[in-house]
Amino acid sequence: SNSFGSSGDFTVSLWVNQNSMTGDGHLFSGDLQNSFDLKICNSAAGGGTHPQLPGRLSLNVGGSLMVESGQLDWNSNQWYYVTICNNGGNLQFYRDGNPITSYIYNLGNLNSRIFNSLNIGSTPDSTISGYQLPLITFAGLLDNMYYFNSALSQQEIQQYMICPPTGSEANLVAYWDFEEGSGNIVYDQTINNN
C-alpha cells in the first residue's frame, strides 16, 4: 500500500555507514526518477549561489533540487544518523541528532512527492523517454529507516536515534529495521506494509 502522502510535513531518518567516498551515495529514492531522492554527494559541483562541496547531503523532490547541506566530513566505515525533516515548508537536515546548515536551491513543490514505493540504498531501475537510467546503489550499510508523516522535534529525532520506533507510533508511515537476515527485501514493521 502507499501511505506516504504527497504533501505536508514529514521526517525521514536512517543510519548510514559508507565504505566508499566516491560518487553519489543514494540513501533512498522514490520509484519515479527524482520523485523523492536523498543522497550523499561525495564530489564537488559547480554553479549555484552556495558552494556545492564534497560530503554534502542533497534532497530532490518532484524533479527539482530542494535543499543541500554544507560540506560534511564522513569517515569510511563509521555509522552516522541522518535525518531530513519538513516542518511547514522549512526543510532541515540533521546528522547524529544535530541540525546542519542547509542551503535552499529551489523551493519547488513539496506537494509533488508522488511515489508508490521507496528504493532504499539505490536509485529506481527505470526508463524515461526511452532511455534506460543507470541503477546506482549505495556503497555501504544502512539500518533502521523510518518515515513519519509529521515533523519531529529535535528532541524526538534524538530519542529515536537512541531507541528506534516500535512500529505503532502516531504518524509513523513506515519503519524498516533491516533484521531480515539475508536477501534484498526489507519489510515494513508498521501495519501499512510499505
PDB file of N, CA and C in Angstrom, residues 82-161:
ATOM      1  N   VAL A  82      21.264  10.066   9.958  1.00  0.00           N
ATOM      2  CA  VAL A  82      20.887  11.133   9.036  1.00  0.00           C
ATOM      3  C   VAL A  82      19.373  11.311   9.055  1.00  0.00           C
ATOM      4  N   THR A  83      18.944  12.575   9.142  1.00  0.00           N
ATOM      5  CA  THR A  83      17.511  12.898   9.171  1.00  0.00           C
ATOM      6  C   THR A  83      17.239  14.081   8.260  1.00  0.00           C
ATOM      7  N   ILE A  84      16.123  14.025   7.554  1.00  0.00           N
ATOM      8  CA  ILE A  84      15.588  15.186   6.830  1.00  0.00           C
ATOM      9  C   ILE A  84      14.181  15.409   7.360  1.00  0.00           C
ATOM     10  N   CYS A  85      13.874  16.671   7.673  1.00  0.00           N
ATOM     11  CA  CYS A  85      12.583  16.999   8.275  1.00  0.00           C
ATOM     12  C   CYS A  85      11.975  18.213   7.564  1.00  0.00           C
ATOM     13  N   ASN A  86      10.733  18.070   7.152  1.00  0.00           N
ATOM     14  CA  ASN A  86       9.981  19.189   6.582  1.00  0.00           C
ATOM     15  C   ASN A  86       8.969  19.630   7.627  1.00  0.00           C
ATOM     16  N   ASN A  87       9.111  20.863   8.075  1.00  0.00           N
ATOM     17  CA  ASN A  87       8.196  21.436   9.069  1.00  0.00           C
ATOM     18  C   ASN A  87       7.594  22.700   8.474  1.00  0.00           C
ATOM     19  N   GLY A  88       6.393  22.569   7.906  1.00  0.00           N
ATOM     20  CA  GLY A  88       5.707  23.719   7.324  1.00  0.00           C
ATOM     21  C   GLY A  88       6.458  24.344   6.163  1.00  0.00           C
ATOM     22  N   GLY A  89       7.147  23.535   5.368  1.00  0.00           N
ATOM     23  CA  GLY A  89       7.897  24.046   4.226  1.00  0.00           C
ATOM     24  C   GLY A  89       9.331  24.406   4.544  1.00  0.00           C
ATOM     25  N   ASN A  90       9.725  24.299   5.798  1.00  0.00           N
ATOM     26  CA  ASN A  90      11.115  24.530   6.195  1.00  0.00           C
ATOM     27  C   ASN A  90      11.819  23.187   6.285  1.00  0.00           C
ATOM     28  N   LEU A  91      12.721  22.943   5.327  1.00  0.00           N
ATOM     29  CA  LEU A  91      13.446  21.677   5.282  1.00  0.00           C
ATOM     30  C   LEU A  91      14.723  21.786   6.100  1.00  0.00           C
ATOM     31  N   GLN A  92      14.977  20.783   6.938  1.00  0.00           N
ATOM     32  CA  GLN A  92      16.160  20.808   7.802  1.00  0.00           C
ATOM     33  C   GLN A  92      16.811  19.434   7.806  1.00  0.00           C
ATOM     34  N   PHE A  93      18.130  19.413   7.591  1.00  0.00           N
ATOM     35  CA  PHE A  93      18.920  18.202   7.748  1.00  0.00           C
ATOM     36  C   PHE A  93      19.422  18.115   9.181  1.00  0.00           C
ATOM     37  N   TYR A  94      19.588  16.892   9.639  1.00  0.00           N
ATOM     38  CA  TYR A  94      20.235  16.611  10.925  1.00  0.00           C
ATOM     39  C   TYR A  94      21.232  15.495  10.697  1.00  0.00           C
ATOM     40  N   ARG A  95      22.346  15.540  11.413  1.00  0.00           N
ATOM     41  CA  ARG A  95      23.256  14.396  11.447  1.00  0.00           C
ATOM     42  C   ARG A  95      23.584  14.132  12.896  1.00  0.00           C
ATOM     43  N   ASP A  96      23.398  12.899  13.300  1.00  0.00           N
ATOM     44  CA  ASP A  96      23.590  12.487  14.697  1.00  0.00           C
ATOM     45  C   ASP A  96      22.755  13.353  15.647  1.00  0.00           C
ATOM     46  N   GLY A  97      21.550  13.726  15.197  1.00  0.00           N
ATOM     47  CA  GLY A  97      20.606  14.467  16.034  1.00  0.00           C
ATOM     48  C   GLY A  97      20.835  15.959  16.107  1.00  0.00           C
ATOM     49  N   ASN A  98      21.836  16.474  15.393  1.00  0.00           N
ATOM     50  CA  ASN A  98      22.144  17.904  15.428  1.00  0.00           C
ATOM     51  C   ASN A  98      21.825  18.551  14.088  1.00  0.00           C
ATOM     52  N   PRO A  99      21.206  19.751  14.112  1.00  0.00           N
ATOM     53  CA  PRO A  99      20.884  20.422  12.847  1.00  0.00           C
ATOM     54  C   PRO A  99      22.147  20.769  12.068  1.00  0.00           C
ATOM     55  N   ILE A 100      22.031  20.724  10.747  1.00  0.00           N
ATOM     56  CA  ILE A 100      23.130  21.015   9.833  1.00  0.00           C
ATOM     57  C   ILE A 100      22.746  22.239   9.006  1.00  0.00           C
ATOM     58  N   THR A 101      23.707  23.101   8.746  1.00  0.00           N
ATOM     59  CA  THR A 101      23.463  24.245   7.861  1.00  0.00           C
ATOM     60  C   THR A 101      22.985  23.736   6.512  1.00  0.00           C
ATOM     61  N   SER A 102      21.898  24.327   6.024  1.00  0.00           N
ATOM     62  CA  SER A 102      21.307  23.896   4.765  1.00  0.00           C
ATOM     63  C   SER A 102      21.140  25.087   3.837  1.00  0.00           C
ATOM     64  N   TYR A 103      21.221  24.808   2.539  1.00  0.00           N
ATOM     65  CA  TYR A 103      21.041  25.825   1.511  1.00  0.00           C
ATOM     66  C   TYR A 103      19.854  25.433   0.647  1.00  0.00           C
ATOM     67  N   ILE A 104      18.873  26.309   0.567  1.00  0.00           N
ATOM     68  CA  ILE A 104      17.706  26.070  -0.281  1.00  0.00           C
ATOM     69  C   ILE A 104      18.053  26.510  -1.695  1.00  0.00           C
ATOM     70  N   TYR A 105      17.865  25.630  -2.655  1.00  0.00           N
ATOM     71  CA  TYR A 105      18.132  25.966  -4.051  1.00  0.00           C
ATOM     72  C   TYR A 105      16.850  26.262  -4.806  1.00  0.00           C
ATOM     73  N   ASN A 106      15.831  25.507  -4.545  1.00  0.00           N
ATOM     74  CA  ASN A 106      14.590  25.639  -5.281  1.00  0.00           C
ATOM     75  C   ASN A 106      13.488  25.129  -4.375  1.00  0.00           C
ATOM     76  N   LEU A 107      12.596  26.010  -3.993  1.00  0.00           N
ATOM     77  CA  LEU A 107      11.514  25.567  -3.123  1.00  0.00           C
ATOM     78  C   LEU A 107      10.636  24.544  -3.820  1.00  0.00           C
ATOM     79  N   GLY A 108      10.617  24.598  -5.147  1.00  0.00           N
ATOM     80  CA  GLY A 108       9.881  23.584  -5.888  1.00  0.00           C
ATOM     81  C   GLY A 108       8.478  23.405  -5.330  1.00  0.00           C
ATOM     82  N   ASN A 109       8.014  22.198  -5.335  1.00  0.00           N
ATOM     83  CA  ASN A 109       6.672  21.898  -4.885  1.00  0.00           C
ATOM     84  C   ASN A 109       6.730  20.653  -4.001  1.00  0.00           C
ATOM     85  N   LEU A 110       6.683  20.874  -2.701  1.00  0.00           N
ATOM     86  CA  LEU A 110       6.711  19.731  -1.789  1.00  0.00           C
ATOM     87  C   LEU A 110       5.517  18.815  -2.002  1.00  0.00           C
ATOM     88  N   ASN A 111       4.453  19.329  -2.621  1.00  0.00           N
ATOM     89  CA  ASN A 111       3.287  18.504  -2.895  1.00  0.00           C
ATOM     90  C   ASN A 111       3.507  17.561  -4.071  1.00  0.00           C
ATOM     91  N   SER A 112       4.702  17.604  -4.667  1.00  0.00           N
ATOM     92  CA  SER A 112       4.978  16.710  -5.792  1.00  0.00           C
ATOM     93  C   SER A 112       5.718  15.450  -5.349  1.00  0.00           C
ATOM     94  N   ARG A 113       5.671  15.141  -4.060  1.00  0.00           N
ATOM     95  CA  ARG A 113       6.273  13.905  -3.555  1.00  0.00           C
ATOM     96  C   ARG A 113       5.384  12.728  -3.946  1.00  0.00           C
ATOM     97  N   ILE A 114       5.347  12.428  -5.210  1.00  0.00           N
ATOM     98  CA  ILE A 114       4.467  11.357  -5.677  1.00  0.00           C
ATOM     99  C   ILE A 114       5.317  10.138  -5.980  1.00  0.00           C
ATOM    100  N   PHE A 115       5.143   9.096  -5.216  1.00  0.00           N
ATOM    101  CA  PHE A 115       5.831   7.835  -5.449  1.00  0.00           C
ATOM    102  C   PHE A 115       5.026   6.736  -4.796  1.00  0.00           C
ATOM    103  N   ASN A 116       5.202   5.541  -5.299  1.00  0.00           N
ATOM    104  CA  ASN A 116       4.472   4.398  -4.775  1.00  0.00           C
ATOM    105  C   ASN A 116       5.290   3.595  -3.784  1.00  0.00           C
ATOM    106  N   SER A 117       6.604   3.662  -3.945  1.00  0.00           N
ATOM    107  CA  SER A 117       7.485   2.919  -3.062  1.00  0.00           C
ATOM    108  C   SER A 117       8.830   3.624  -3.004  1.00  0.00           C
ATOM    109  N   LEU A 118       9.617   3.281  -2.016  1.00  0.00           N
ATOM    110  CA  LEU A 118      10.970   3.824  -1.884  1.00  0.00           C
ATOM    111  C   LEU A 118      11.978   2.735  -2.198  1.00  0.00           C
ATOM    112  N   ASN A 119      12.981   3.090  -2.966  1.00  0.00           N
ATOM    113  CA  ASN A 119      14.138   2.227  -3.194  1.00  0.00           C
ATOM    114  C   ASN A 119      15.148   2.612  -2.129  1.00  0.00           C
ATOM    115  N   ILE A 120      15.424   1.724  -1.223  1.00  0.00           N
ATOM    116  CA  ILE A 120      16.343   2.014  -0.130  1.00  0.00           C
ATOM    117  C   ILE A 120      17.732   1.576  -0.556  1.00  0.00           C
ATOM    118  N   GLY A 121      18.659   2.518  -0.558  1.00  0.00           N
ATOM    119  CA  GLY A 121      20.032   2.219  -0.938  1.00  0.00           C
ATOM    120  C   GLY A 121      20.290   2.221  -2.425  1.00  0.00           C
ATOM    121  N   SER A 122      19.355   2.759  -3.227  1.00  0.00           N
ATOM    122  CA  SER A 122      19.577   2.805  -4.676  1.00  0.00           C
ATOM    123  C   SER A 122      18.628   3.796  -5.333  1.00  0.00           C
ATOM    124  N   THR A 123      18.930   4.077  -6.597  1.00  0.00           N
ATOM    125  CA  THR A 123      18.014   4.839  -7.440  1.00  0.00           C
ATOM    126  C   THR A 123      17.017   3.851  -8.033  1.00  0.00           C
ATOM    127  N   PRO A 124      15.921   4.352  -8.611  1.00  0.00           N
ATOM    128  CA  PRO A 124      14.982   3.421  -9.242  1.00  0.00           C
ATOM    129  C   PRO A 124      15.573   2.824 -10.515  1.00  0.00           C
ATOM    130  N   ASP A 125      15.220   1.604 -10.804  1.00  0.00           N
ATOM    131  CA  ASP A 125      15.590   0.960 -12.059  1.00  0.00           C
ATOM    132  C   ASP A 125      14.473   1.289 -13.035  1.00  0.00           C
ATOM    133  N   SER A 126      14.669   2.361 -13.842  1.00  0.00           N
ATOM    134  CA  SER A 126      13.558   2.838 -14.659  1.00  0.00           C
ATOM    135  C   SER A 126      14.027   3.371 -16.002  1.00  0.00           C
ATOM    136  N   THR A 127      13.059   3.619 -16.862  1.00  0.00           N
ATOM    137  CA  THR A 127      13.293   4.168 -18.194  1.00  0.00           C
ATOM    138  C   THR A 127      12.495   5.461 -18.315  1.00  0.00           C
ATOM    139  N   ILE A 128      13.147   6.517 -18.806  1.00  0.00           N
ATOM    140  CA  ILE A 128      12.474   7.791 -19.068  1.00  0.00           C
ATOM    141  C   ILE A 128      12.704   8.151 -20.522  1.00  0.00           C
ATOM    142  N   SER A 129      11.610   8.419 -21.248  1.00  0.00           N
ATOM    143  CA  SER A 129      11.664   8.786 -22.670  1.00  0.00           C
ATOM    144  C   SER A 129      12.523   7.803 -23.468  1.00  0.00           C
ATOM    145  N   GLY A 130      12.379   6.527 -23.182  1.00  0.00           N
ATOM    146  CA  GLY A 130      13.092   5.505 -23.918  1.00  0.00           C
ATOM    147  C   GLY A 130      14.541   5.301 -23.504  1.00  0.00           C
ATOM    148  N   TYR A 131      15.022   6.078 -22.539  1.00  0.00           N
ATOM    149  CA  TYR A 131      16.409   5.973 -22.083  1.00  0.00           C
ATOM    150  C   TYR A 131      16.452   5.198 -20.772  1.00  0.00           C
ATOM    151  N   GLN A 132      17.216   4.128 -20.749  1.00  0.00           N
ATOM    152  CA  GLN A 132      17.358   3.330 -19.539  1.00  0.00           C
ATOM    153  C   GLN A 132      18.286   4.044 -18.568  1.00  0.00           C
ATOM    154  N   LEU A 133      17.762   4.419 -17.422  1.00  0.00           N
ATOM    155  CA  LEU A 133      18.564   5.102 -16.416  1.00  0.00           C
ATOM    156  C   LEU A 133      19.425   4.090 -15.678  1.00  0.00           C
ATOM    157  N   PRO A 134      20.649   4.482 -15.376  1.00  0.00           N
ATOM    158  CA  PRO A 134      21.510   3.529 -14.662  1.00  0.00           C
ATOM    159  C   PRO A 134      21.037   3.327 -13.229  1.00  0.00           C
ATOM    160  N   LEU A 135      21.141   2.106 -12.764  1.00  0.00           N
ATOM    161  CA  LEU A 135      20.845   1.782 -11.379  1.00  0.00           C
ATOM    162  C   LEU A 135      22.082   2.124 -10.554  1.00  0.00           C
ATOM    163  N   ILE A 136      21.951   3.042  -9.613  1.00  0.00           N
ATOM    164  CA  ILE A 136      23.073   3.450  -8.778  1.00  0.00           C
ATOM    165  C   ILE A 136      22.788   2.985  -7.360  1.00  0.00           C
ATOM    166  N   THR A 137      23.697   2.203  -6.806  1.00  0.00           N
ATOM    167  CA  THR A 137      23.491   1.664  -5.464  1.00  0.00           C
ATOM    168  C   THR A 137      24.411   2.345  -4.458  1.00  0.00           C
ATOM    169  N   PHE A 138      24.021   2.278  -3.206  1.00  0.00           N
ATOM    170  CA  PHE A 138      24.792   2.853  -2.114  1.00  0.00           C
ATOM    171  C   PHE A 138      25.922   1.901  -1.734  1.00  0.00           C
ATOM    172  N   ALA A 139      27.140   2.436  -1.627  1.00  0.00           N
ATOM    173  CA  ALA A 139      28.298   1.613  -1.259  1.00  0.00           C
ATOM    174  C   ALA A 139      28.473   1.686   0.255  1.00  0.00           C
ATOM    175  N   GLY A 140      27.829   0.785   0.957  1.00  0.00           N
ATOM    176  CA  GLY A 140      27.918   0.782   2.403  1.00  0.00           C
ATOM    177  C   GLY A 140      26.741   0.070   3.025  1.00  0.00           C
ATOM    178  N   LEU A 141      26.448   0.417   4.264  1.00  0.00           N
ATOM    179  CA  LEU A 141      25.382  -0.213   5.034  1.00  0.00           C
ATOM    180  C   LEU A 141      24.351   0.822   5.467  1.00  0.00           C
ATOM    181  N   LEU A 142      23.105   0.389   5.561  1.00  0.00           N
ATOM    182  CA  LEU A 142      22.007   1.217   6.063  1.00  0.00           C
ATOM    183  C   LEU A 142      21.275   0.435   7.141  1.00  0.00           C
ATOM    184  N   ASP A 143      20.629   1.156   8.066  1.00  0.00           N
ATOM    185  CA  ASP A 143      19.902   0.471   9.130  1.00  0.00           C
ATOM    186  C   ASP A 143      18.801   1.379   9.673  1.00  0.00           C
ATOM    187  N   ASN A 144      17.787   0.761  10.258  1.00  0.00           N
ATOM    188  CA  ASN A 144      16.694   1.446  10.970  1.00  0.00           C
ATOM    189  C   ASN A 144      16.225   2.719  10.276  1.00  0.00           C
ATOM    190  N   MET A 145      15.538   2.557   9.151  1.00  0.00           N
ATOM    191  CA  MET A 145      14.985   3.701   8.419  1.00  0.00           C
ATOM    192  C   MET A 145      13.515   3.846   8.768  1.00  0.00           C
ATOM    193  N   TYR A 146      13.113   5.072   9.081  1.00  0.00           N
ATOM    194  CA  TYR A 146      11.691   5.319   9.331  1.00  0.00           C
ATOM    195  C   TYR A 146      11.219   6.576   8.631  1.00  0.00           C
ATOM    196  N   TYR A 147       9.897   6.609   8.369  1.00  0.00           N
ATOM    197  CA  TYR A 147       9.251   7.710   7.652  1.00  0.00           C
ATOM    198  C   TYR A 147       7.997   8.099   8.433  1.00  0.00           C
ATOM    199  N   PHE A 148       7.987   9.317   8.948  1.00  0.00           N
ATOM    200  CA  PHE A 148       6.810   9.877   9.623  1.00  0.00           C
ATOM    201  C   PHE A 148       6.140  10.887   8.703  1.00  0.00           C
ATOM    202  N   ASN A 149       4.824  10.936   8.695  1.00  0.00           N
ATOM    203  CA  ASN A 149       4.079  11.984   8.002  1.00  0.00           C
ATOM    204  C   ASN A 149       3.823  13.144   8.959  1.00  0.00           C
ATOM    205  N   SER A 150       4.858  13.541   9.678  1.00  0.00           N
ATOM    206  CA  SER A 150       4.809  14.676  10.598  1.00  0.00           C
ATOM    207  C   SER A 150       6.236  15.158  10.814  1.00  0.00           C
ATOM    208  N   ALA A 151       6.356  16.391  11.274  1.00  0.00           N
ATOM    209  CA  ALA A 151       7.670  16.952  11.579  1.00  0.00           C
ATOM    210  C   ALA A 151       8.013  16.610  13.023  1.00  0.00           C
ATOM    211  N   LEU A 152       9.074  15.859  13.208  1.00  0.00           N
ATOM    212  CA  LEU A 152       9.512  15.541  14.562  1.00  0.00           C
ATOM    213  C   LEU A 152      10.393  16.670  15.096  1.00  0.00           C
ATOM    214  N   SER A 153      10.346  16.871  16.383  1.00  0.00           N
ATOM    215  CA  SER A 153      11.216  17.863  17.016  1.00  0.00           C
ATOM    216  C   SER A 153      12.634  17.293  17.094  1.00  0.00           C
ATOM    217  N   GLN A 154      13.604  18.160  17.353  1.00  0.00           N
ATOM    218  CA  GLN A 154      14.976  17.687  17.512  1.00  0.00           C
ATOM    219  C   GLN A 154      15.063  16.683  18.654  1.00  0.00           C
ATOM    220  N   GLN A 155      14.323  16.926  19.720  1.00  0.00           N
ATOM    221  CA  GLN A 155      14.325  16.008  20.857  1.00  0.00           C
ATOM    222  C   GLN A 155      13.783  14.638  20.448  1.00  0.00           C
ATOM    223  N   GLU A 156      12.718  14.595  19.641  1.00  0.00           N
ATOM    224  CA  GLU A 156      12.168  13.312  19.184  1.00  0.00           C
ATOM    225  C   GLU A 156      13.153  12.596  18.257  1.00  0.00           C
ATOM    226  N   ILE A 157      13.811  13.365  17.382  1.00  0.00           N
ATOM    227  CA  ILE A 157      14.807  12.780  16.485  1.00  0.00           C
ATOM    228  C   ILE A 157      15.917  12.132  17.303  1.00  0.00           C
ATOM    229  N   GLN A 158      16.388  12.833  18.318  1.00  0.00           N
ATOM    230  CA  GLN A 158      17.443  12.293  19.184  1.00  0.00           C
ATOM    231  C   GLN A 158      16.955  11.064  19.953  1.00  0.00           C
ATOM    232  N   GLN A 159      15.684  11.083  20.358  1.00  0.00           N
ATOM    233  CA  GLN A 159      15.118   9.943  21.077  1.00  0.00           C
ATOM    234  C   GLN A 159      15.113   8.696  20.197  1.00  0.00           C
ATOM    235  N   TYR A 160      14.673   8.845  18.916  1.00  0.00           N
ATOM    236  CA  TYR A 160      14.629   7.693  18.016  1.00  0.00           C
ATOM    237  C   TYR A 160      16.026   7.267  17.575  1.00  0.00           C
ATOM    238  N   MET A 161      17.004   8.151  17.682  1.00  0.00           N
ATOM    239  CA  MET A 161      18.383   7.788  17.394  1.00  0.00           C
ATOM    240  C   MET A 161      18.880   6.778  18.432  1.00  0.00           C
TER     241      MET A 161
END
